[in-house]
Amino acid sequence: MRQRSRRVRMVVAVLLTIQIAVTACGSPVEDSSIQQTSSTSRSSGSDVYEVPDQLRDATMVWSAEPEVDLFSAEGTLIRAAQESIAIGATVGLDYTYRGFAASGNYKGGDSIYSIFESATGDGPFAGTIHGRIQKVNPSDNGFEALTCVLSIGLDALENGKYSPSLLTGIAGEELRIRFIRTGDKTTTARESIPSSIQESENLHWQAPTDNRFAGWEIDGFADVEPGTAESGRCVPWARSLYPDAEPIVSREAYARDNPPPVQPAYPGWPDSAS
């Protein structure tokens, strides 16, 4: 893998705040239609977002603390932002959800100062990323979100083998994202529910087709939340998902013939285009 790609991906992986790096467990999927192809779908220059080819056979599964509603305006915005961060880290900024790059003034490219590459050229990826919204703190002009992300279940296909994605081998703290209202059209919760996503589709990446960031600015994100940085608040949740796994996984930990299990996307996006 290219050194430049490794450097940028490692930087973004820290921001993704994977709380523990553990080995994915469970039986592999025997029959996979994943092929070594390049992405053809980019969010820029299109009225409707399409999932990039490299992520079609991956999913994101969300949960939240009891006081947090995944379907609220805040929950929807947080999920869209976090999923875009994951897409930017794995595939590239050009493939993130519509409006994400502009909302945070993110720039792609080769510079060491760019958080995301425009396009990584990596993948395809298979498996499941887990996300959890820990807390939503209102502010005078928006809100701040604390989230956890666990990407241990996501593998990358390279040289005909499935190996841990570069996201897997980085241990970090929870992610803090700040959202500021801009006064334009604001994001609202959708009345439709994820049950509209058919069973045949929810084993693939689900994505909103429209711009969920309209009316919002993302005021950066950080991999350390000062008030809880040393408490490890995401570790119990991560361990509940993979209780018997090893504590550390490196990029070279394994190379498997089959992809990891893919869990149904939840809650997904009712207007998904997967």
Tab-separated table of C-alpha atoms in Angstrom:
chain	number	residue	atom	x	y	z
A	1	MET	CA	0.000	0.000	0.000
A	2	ARG	CA	1.261	3.444	-0.792
A	3	GLN	CA	3.098	5.250	1.989
A	4	ARG	CA	1.082	8.426	1.399
A	5	SER	CA	-2.185	6.538	1.660
A	6	ARG	CA	-1.025	4.881	4.872
A	7	ARG	CA	-0.057	8.245	6.402
A	8	VAL	CA	-3.332	10.008	5.652
A	9	ARG	CA	-5.453	7.021	6.572
A	10	MET	CA	-3.615	6.697	9.886
A	11	VAL	CA	-4.349	10.352	10.681
A	12	VAL	CA	-8.035	9.959	9.935
A	13	ALA	CA	-8.159	6.654	11.789
A	14	VAL	CA	-7.151	8.420	14.974
A	15	LEU	CA	-10.030	10.817	14.476
A	16	LEU	CA	-12.369	7.865	14.081
A	17	THR	CA	-11.578	6.972	17.699
A	18	ILE	CA	-11.786	3.239	17.610
A	19	GLN	CA	-12.025	2.479	21.294
A	20	ILE	CA	-10.421	-0.952	21.298
A	21	ALA	CA	-8.602	-2.852	18.577
A	22	VAL	CA	-9.815	-6.416	18.753
A	23	THR	CA	-9.978	-9.312	16.326
A	24	ALA	CA	-13.290	-9.804	14.553
A	25	CYS	CA	-14.958	-13.081	15.384
A	26	GLY	CA	-17.734	-15.141	13.802
A	27	SER	CA	-17.965	-17.351	10.776
A	28	PRO	CA	-16.866	-15.846	7.466
A	29	VAL	CA	-19.244	-15.274	4.612
A	30	GLU	CA	-18.682	-18.126	2.172
A	31	ASP	CA	-20.202	-16.562	-0.915
A	32	SER	CA	-19.255	-12.992	-1.757
A	33	SER	CA	-19.880	-10.934	-4.859
A	34	ILE	CA	-17.209	-8.408	-3.916
A	35	GLN	CA	-14.824	-7.724	-6.764
A	36	GLN	CA	-11.617	-5.707	-6.937
A	37	THR	CA	-13.123	-2.660	-8.651
A	38	SER	CA	-12.626	1.054	-8.473
A	39	SER	CA	-15.337	3.435	-7.352
A	40	THR	CA	-17.423	5.094	-10.015
A	41	SER	CA	-19.822	7.014	-7.786
A	42	ARG	CA	-18.790	10.380	-6.396
A	43	SER	CA	-20.923	12.774	-4.420
A	44	SER	CA	-19.520	15.871	-6.119
A	45	GLY	CA	-21.272	17.008	-9.285
A	46	SER	CA	-24.316	14.801	-8.726
A	47	ASP	CA	-27.805	15.639	-7.523
A	48	VAL	CA	-28.273	12.215	-5.950
A	49	TYR	CA	-25.667	10.471	-3.818
A	50	GLU	CA	-24.655	6.956	-4.791
A	51	VAL	CA	-22.704	4.576	-2.585
A	52	PRO	CA	-19.128	4.046	-3.860
A	53	ASP	CA	-18.369	0.596	-5.187
A	54	GLN	CA	-15.680	-0.063	-2.576
A	55	LEU	CA	-18.197	0.180	0.286
A	56	ARG	CA	-21.291	-1.436	-1.203
A	57	ASP	CA	-20.638	-4.699	0.639
A	58	ALA	CA	-20.063	-3.067	4.024
A	59	THR	CA	-22.567	-1.725	6.555
A	60	MET	CA	-22.767	0.634	9.518
A	61	VAL	CA	-24.738	-0.382	12.607
A	62	TRP	CA	-25.763	2.328	15.079
A	63	SER	CA	-26.835	2.308	18.697
A	64	ALA	CA	-27.272	5.072	21.272
A	65	GLU	CA	-27.639	5.784	24.949
A	66	PRO	CA	-31.303	5.660	26.085
A	67	GLU	CA	-31.687	9.452	26.119
A	68	VAL	CA	-30.499	9.799	22.506
A	69	ASP	CA	-32.895	9.359	19.575
A	70	LEU	CA	-31.207	8.014	16.436
A	71	PHE	CA	-34.122	9.315	14.355
A	72	SER	CA	-34.128	12.898	15.679
A	73	ALA	CA	-32.702	15.806	13.697
A	74	GLU	CA	-29.578	15.659	15.847
A	75	GLY	CA	-29.271	11.893	15.624
A	76	THR	CA	-29.665	11.983	11.865
A	77	LEU	CA	-27.035	14.690	11.465
A	78	ILE	CA	-24.562	12.927	13.755
A	79	ARG	CA	-24.937	9.666	11.865
A	80	ALA	CA	-24.499	11.367	8.499
A	81	ALA	CA	-21.339	13.115	9.679
A	82	GLN	CA	-19.783	10.039	11.284
A	83	GLU	CA	-20.554	7.869	8.286
A	84	SER	CA	-18.991	10.494	6.033
A	85	ILE	CA	-15.856	10.459	8.178
A	86	ALA	CA	-15.676	6.678	7.759
A	87	ILE	CA	-16.157	6.982	4.002
A	88	GLY	CA	-13.540	9.720	3.777
A	89	ALA	CA	-11.052	7.559	5.679
A	90	THR	CA	-11.572	4.419	3.624
A	91	VAL	CA	-12.439	5.647	0.136
A	92	GLY	CA	-11.756	9.392	0.054
A	93	LEU	CA	-13.317	12.812	0.504
A	94	ASP	CA	-14.774	12.835	-3.007
A	95	TYR	CA	-17.078	9.970	-2.017
A	96	THR	CA	-18.498	11.348	1.245
A	97	TYR	CA	-22.162	12.284	1.587
A	98	ARG	CA	-23.417	15.329	-0.268
A	99	GLY	CA	-22.646	18.543	1.591
A	100	PHE	CA	-20.171	17.026	4.061
A	101	ALA	CA	-16.969	18.465	2.586
A	102	ALA	CA	-18.467	21.941	2.258
A	103	SER	CA	-20.005	21.914	5.738
A	104	GLY	CA	-16.610	21.424	7.350
A	105	ASN	CA	-14.513	23.168	4.693
A	106	TYR	CA	-12.566	19.944	4.234
A	107	LYS	CA	-10.027	19.711	1.444
A	108	GLY	CA	-8.788	16.550	-0.175
A	109	GLY	CA	-5.397	16.044	-1.732
A	110	ASP	CA	-1.851	14.892	-1.133
A	111	SER	CA	-0.769	17.471	1.433
A	112	ILE	CA	0.152	16.296	4.902
A	113	TYR	CA	-2.225	18.990	6.157
A	114	SER	CA	-5.201	17.403	4.415
A	115	ILE	CA	-7.220	15.213	6.760
A	116	PHE	CA	-8.649	13.263	3.825
A	117	GLU	CA	-7.265	12.187	0.498
A	118	SER	CA	-9.513	13.067	-2.421
A	119	ALA	CA	-9.595	9.375	-3.335
A	120	THR	CA	-7.592	6.613	-1.655
A	121	GLY	CA	-7.793	3.961	-4.353
A	122	ASP	CA	-8.107	1.377	-1.571
A	123	GLY	CA	-10.581	-1.452	-1.147
A	124	PRO	CA	-13.072	-2.837	-1.713
A	125	PHE	CA	-14.047	-3.153	1.935
A	126	ALA	CA	-16.317	-5.710	3.552
A	127	GLY	CA	-17.789	-6.117	7.004
A	128	THR	CA	-19.464	-3.858	9.542
A	129	ILE	CA	-18.546	-0.645	11.356
A	130	HIS	CA	-20.287	-0.033	14.681
A	131	GLY	CA	-21.171	3.448	15.924
A	132	ARG	CA	-22.717	4.629	19.178
A	133	ILE	CA	-23.965	8.080	20.104
A	134	GLN	CA	-23.026	8.643	23.745
A	135	LYS	CA	-24.299	12.137	24.374
A	136	VAL	CA	-25.777	15.229	22.722
A	137	ASN	CA	-25.016	18.538	24.435
A	138	PRO	CA	-27.103	21.519	23.225
A	139	SER	CA	-25.380	24.868	22.739
A	140	ASP	CA	-26.565	28.389	21.944
A	141	ASN	CA	-26.035	27.912	18.216
A	142	GLY	CA	-26.266	24.154	17.757
A	143	PHE	CA	-25.027	21.134	19.654
A	144	GLU	CA	-22.017	18.954	20.406
A	145	ALA	CA	-22.026	15.184	20.012
A	146	LEU	CA	-19.901	12.528	21.687
A	147	THR	CA	-19.698	9.281	19.735
A	148	CYS	CA	-17.852	5.975	19.753
A	149	VAL	CA	-16.779	4.033	16.677
A	150	LEU	CA	-15.544	0.445	16.379
A	151	SER	CA	-14.216	-0.641	12.997
A	152	ILE	CA	-12.702	-3.982	13.936
A	153	GLY	CA	-15.276	-5.786	11.793
A	154	LEU	CA	-14.186	-4.035	8.595
A	155	ASP	CA	-11.660	-5.737	6.307
A	156	ALA	CA	-10.011	-4.564	3.111
A	157	LEU	CA	-9.467	-6.727	0.041
A	158	GLU	CA	-5.834	-6.490	-1.020
A	159	ASN	CA	-3.870	-8.898	-3.198
A	160	GLY	CA	-6.825	-11.266	-3.206
A	161	LYS	CA	-6.997	-11.546	0.597
A	162	TYR	CA	-9.127	-9.894	3.291
A	163	SER	CA	-7.014	-8.184	5.939
A	164	PRO	CA	-7.782	-5.705	8.756
A	165	SER	CA	-8.455	-2.251	7.404
A	166	LEU	CA	-6.010	0.454	8.459
A	167	LEU	CA	-8.788	1.739	10.702
A	168	THR	CA	-8.516	-1.385	12.808
A	169	GLY	CA	-5.048	-1.044	14.287
A	170	ILE	CA	-5.487	2.404	15.877
A	171	ALA	CA	-6.763	2.794	19.434
A	172	GLY	CA	-8.167	6.206	20.342
A	173	GLU	CA	-10.656	8.027	22.496
A	174	GLU	CA	-14.238	9.004	21.762
A	175	LEU	CA	-14.991	11.437	18.974
A	176	ARG	CA	-16.382	14.897	19.684
A	177	ILE	CA	-18.142	16.715	16.829
A	178	ARG	CA	-19.557	20.249	17.041
A	179	PHE	CA	-22.459	21.354	14.833
A	180	ILE	CA	-23.318	25.038	14.329
A	181	ARG	CA	-26.503	26.345	12.688
A	182	THR	CA	-25.830	28.633	9.762
A	183	GLY	CA	-29.316	30.136	9.464
A	184	ASP	CA	-30.059	28.407	6.173
A	185	LYS	CA	-32.469	25.542	5.653
A	186	THR	CA	-32.049	23.260	8.645
A	187	THR	CA	-31.922	19.499	8.790
A	188	THR	CA	-35.085	17.865	10.057
A	189	ALA	CA	-35.915	14.355	11.148
A	190	ARG	CA	-37.574	12.160	8.549
A	191	GLU	CA	-41.088	10.823	9.095
A	192	SER	CA	-40.371	7.620	7.210
A	193	ILE	CA	-38.790	4.769	9.153
A	194	PRO	CA	-35.990	2.345	8.245
A	195	SER	CA	-38.457	-0.530	7.847
A	196	SER	CA	-38.903	0.775	4.301
A	197	ILE	CA	-35.445	-0.617	3.577
A	198	GLN	CA	-35.990	-4.049	2.096
A	199	GLU	CA	-34.287	-7.118	3.541
A	200	SER	CA	-32.371	-7.754	0.326
A	201	GLU	CA	-30.721	-4.338	0.565
A	202	ASN	CA	-29.752	-3.980	4.218
A	203	LEU	CA	-26.629	-6.122	3.938
A	204	HIS	CA	-25.143	-3.340	1.845
A	205	TRP	CA	-24.109	0.188	2.758
A	206	GLN	CA	-27.116	2.449	3.274
A	207	ALA	CA	-26.784	6.150	2.484
A	208	PRO	CA	-28.978	9.254	2.290
A	209	THR	CA	-29.387	10.393	-1.286
A	210	ASP	CA	-29.811	14.075	-0.419
A	211	ASN	CA	-27.810	16.710	1.475
A	212	ARG	CA	-28.337	16.170	5.217
A	213	PHE	CA	-25.910	18.984	6.133
A	214	ALA	CA	-27.930	21.891	4.736
A	215	GLY	CA	-28.077	24.661	7.330
A	216	TRP	CA	-25.208	23.289	9.419
A	217	GLU	CA	-21.499	23.861	9.808
A	218	ILE	CA	-19.227	21.182	11.252
A	219	ASP	CA	-16.833	23.007	13.549
A	220	GLY	CA	-14.149	20.361	13.466
A	221	PHE	CA	-13.839	17.083	15.285
A	222	ALA	CA	-11.298	15.842	17.797
A	223	ASP	CA	-10.206	12.450	19.049
A	224	VAL	CA	-10.112	13.474	22.703
A	225	GLU	CA	-12.979	14.724	24.844
A	226	PRO	CA	-11.277	16.501	27.780
A	227	GLY	CA	-13.894	15.611	30.379
A	228	THR	CA	-13.832	11.867	29.684
A	229	ALA	CA	-10.526	11.283	27.915
A	230	GLU	CA	-9.157	8.965	30.601
A	231	SER	CA	-12.365	7.190	31.572
A	232	GLY	CA	-12.550	4.791	28.631
A	233	ARG	CA	-16.312	5.194	28.420
A	234	CYS	CA	-16.469	3.457	25.039
A	235	VAL	CA	-14.571	0.333	26.110
A	236	PRO	CA	-17.502	-1.484	27.830
A	237	TRP	CA	-19.658	-0.987	24.742
A	238	ALA	CA	-16.904	-2.219	22.428
A	239	ARG	CA	-16.231	-5.248	24.631
A	240	SER	CA	-19.930	-6.092	24.628
A	241	LEU	CA	-19.687	-6.489	20.856
A	242	TYR	CA	-16.456	-8.524	20.805
A	243	PRO	CA	-16.018	-9.979	24.319
A	244	ASP	CA	-13.545	-12.736	23.451
A	245	ALA	CA	-11.293	-10.879	21.058
A	246	GLU	CA	-7.595	-10.144	21.331
A	247	PRO	CA	-6.679	-6.638	22.527
A	248	ILE	CA	-4.503	-5.658	19.555
A	249	VAL	CA	-4.801	-6.137	15.819
A	250	SER	CA	-2.200	-4.978	13.313
A	251	ARG	CA	-2.541	-4.511	9.569
A	252	GLU	CA	-0.638	-7.785	9.095
A	253	ALA	CA	-2.601	-9.777	11.704
A	254	TYR	CA	-4.282	-12.022	9.143
A	255	ALA	CA	-5.037	-12.455	5.456
A	256	ARG	CA	-8.209	-14.444	4.848
A	257	ASP	CA	-9.739	-15.864	1.700
A	258	ASN	CA	-13.266	-14.892	2.753
A	259	PRO	CA	-14.676	-11.543	3.908
A	260	PRO	CA	-15.863	-11.017	7.484
A	261	PRO	CA	-19.562	-11.307	8.359
A	262	VAL	CA	-21.733	-8.371	7.290
A	263	GLN	CA	-24.469	-7.337	9.699
A	264	PRO	CA	-27.685	-5.666	8.490
A	265	ALA	CA	-27.359	-1.890	8.373
A	266	TYR	CA	-29.210	-0.114	11.174
A	267	PRO	CA	-31.112	2.121	11.238
A	268	GLY	CA	-30.120	2.876	7.654
A	269	TRP	CA	-31.683	5.579	5.500
A	270	PRO	CA	-35.208	5.155	4.084
A	271	ASP	CA	-34.200	6.934	0.866
A	272	SER	CA	-31.001	4.881	0.507
A	273	ALA	CA	-29.473	4.160	-2.877
A	274	SER	CA	-27.407	1.074	-2.311
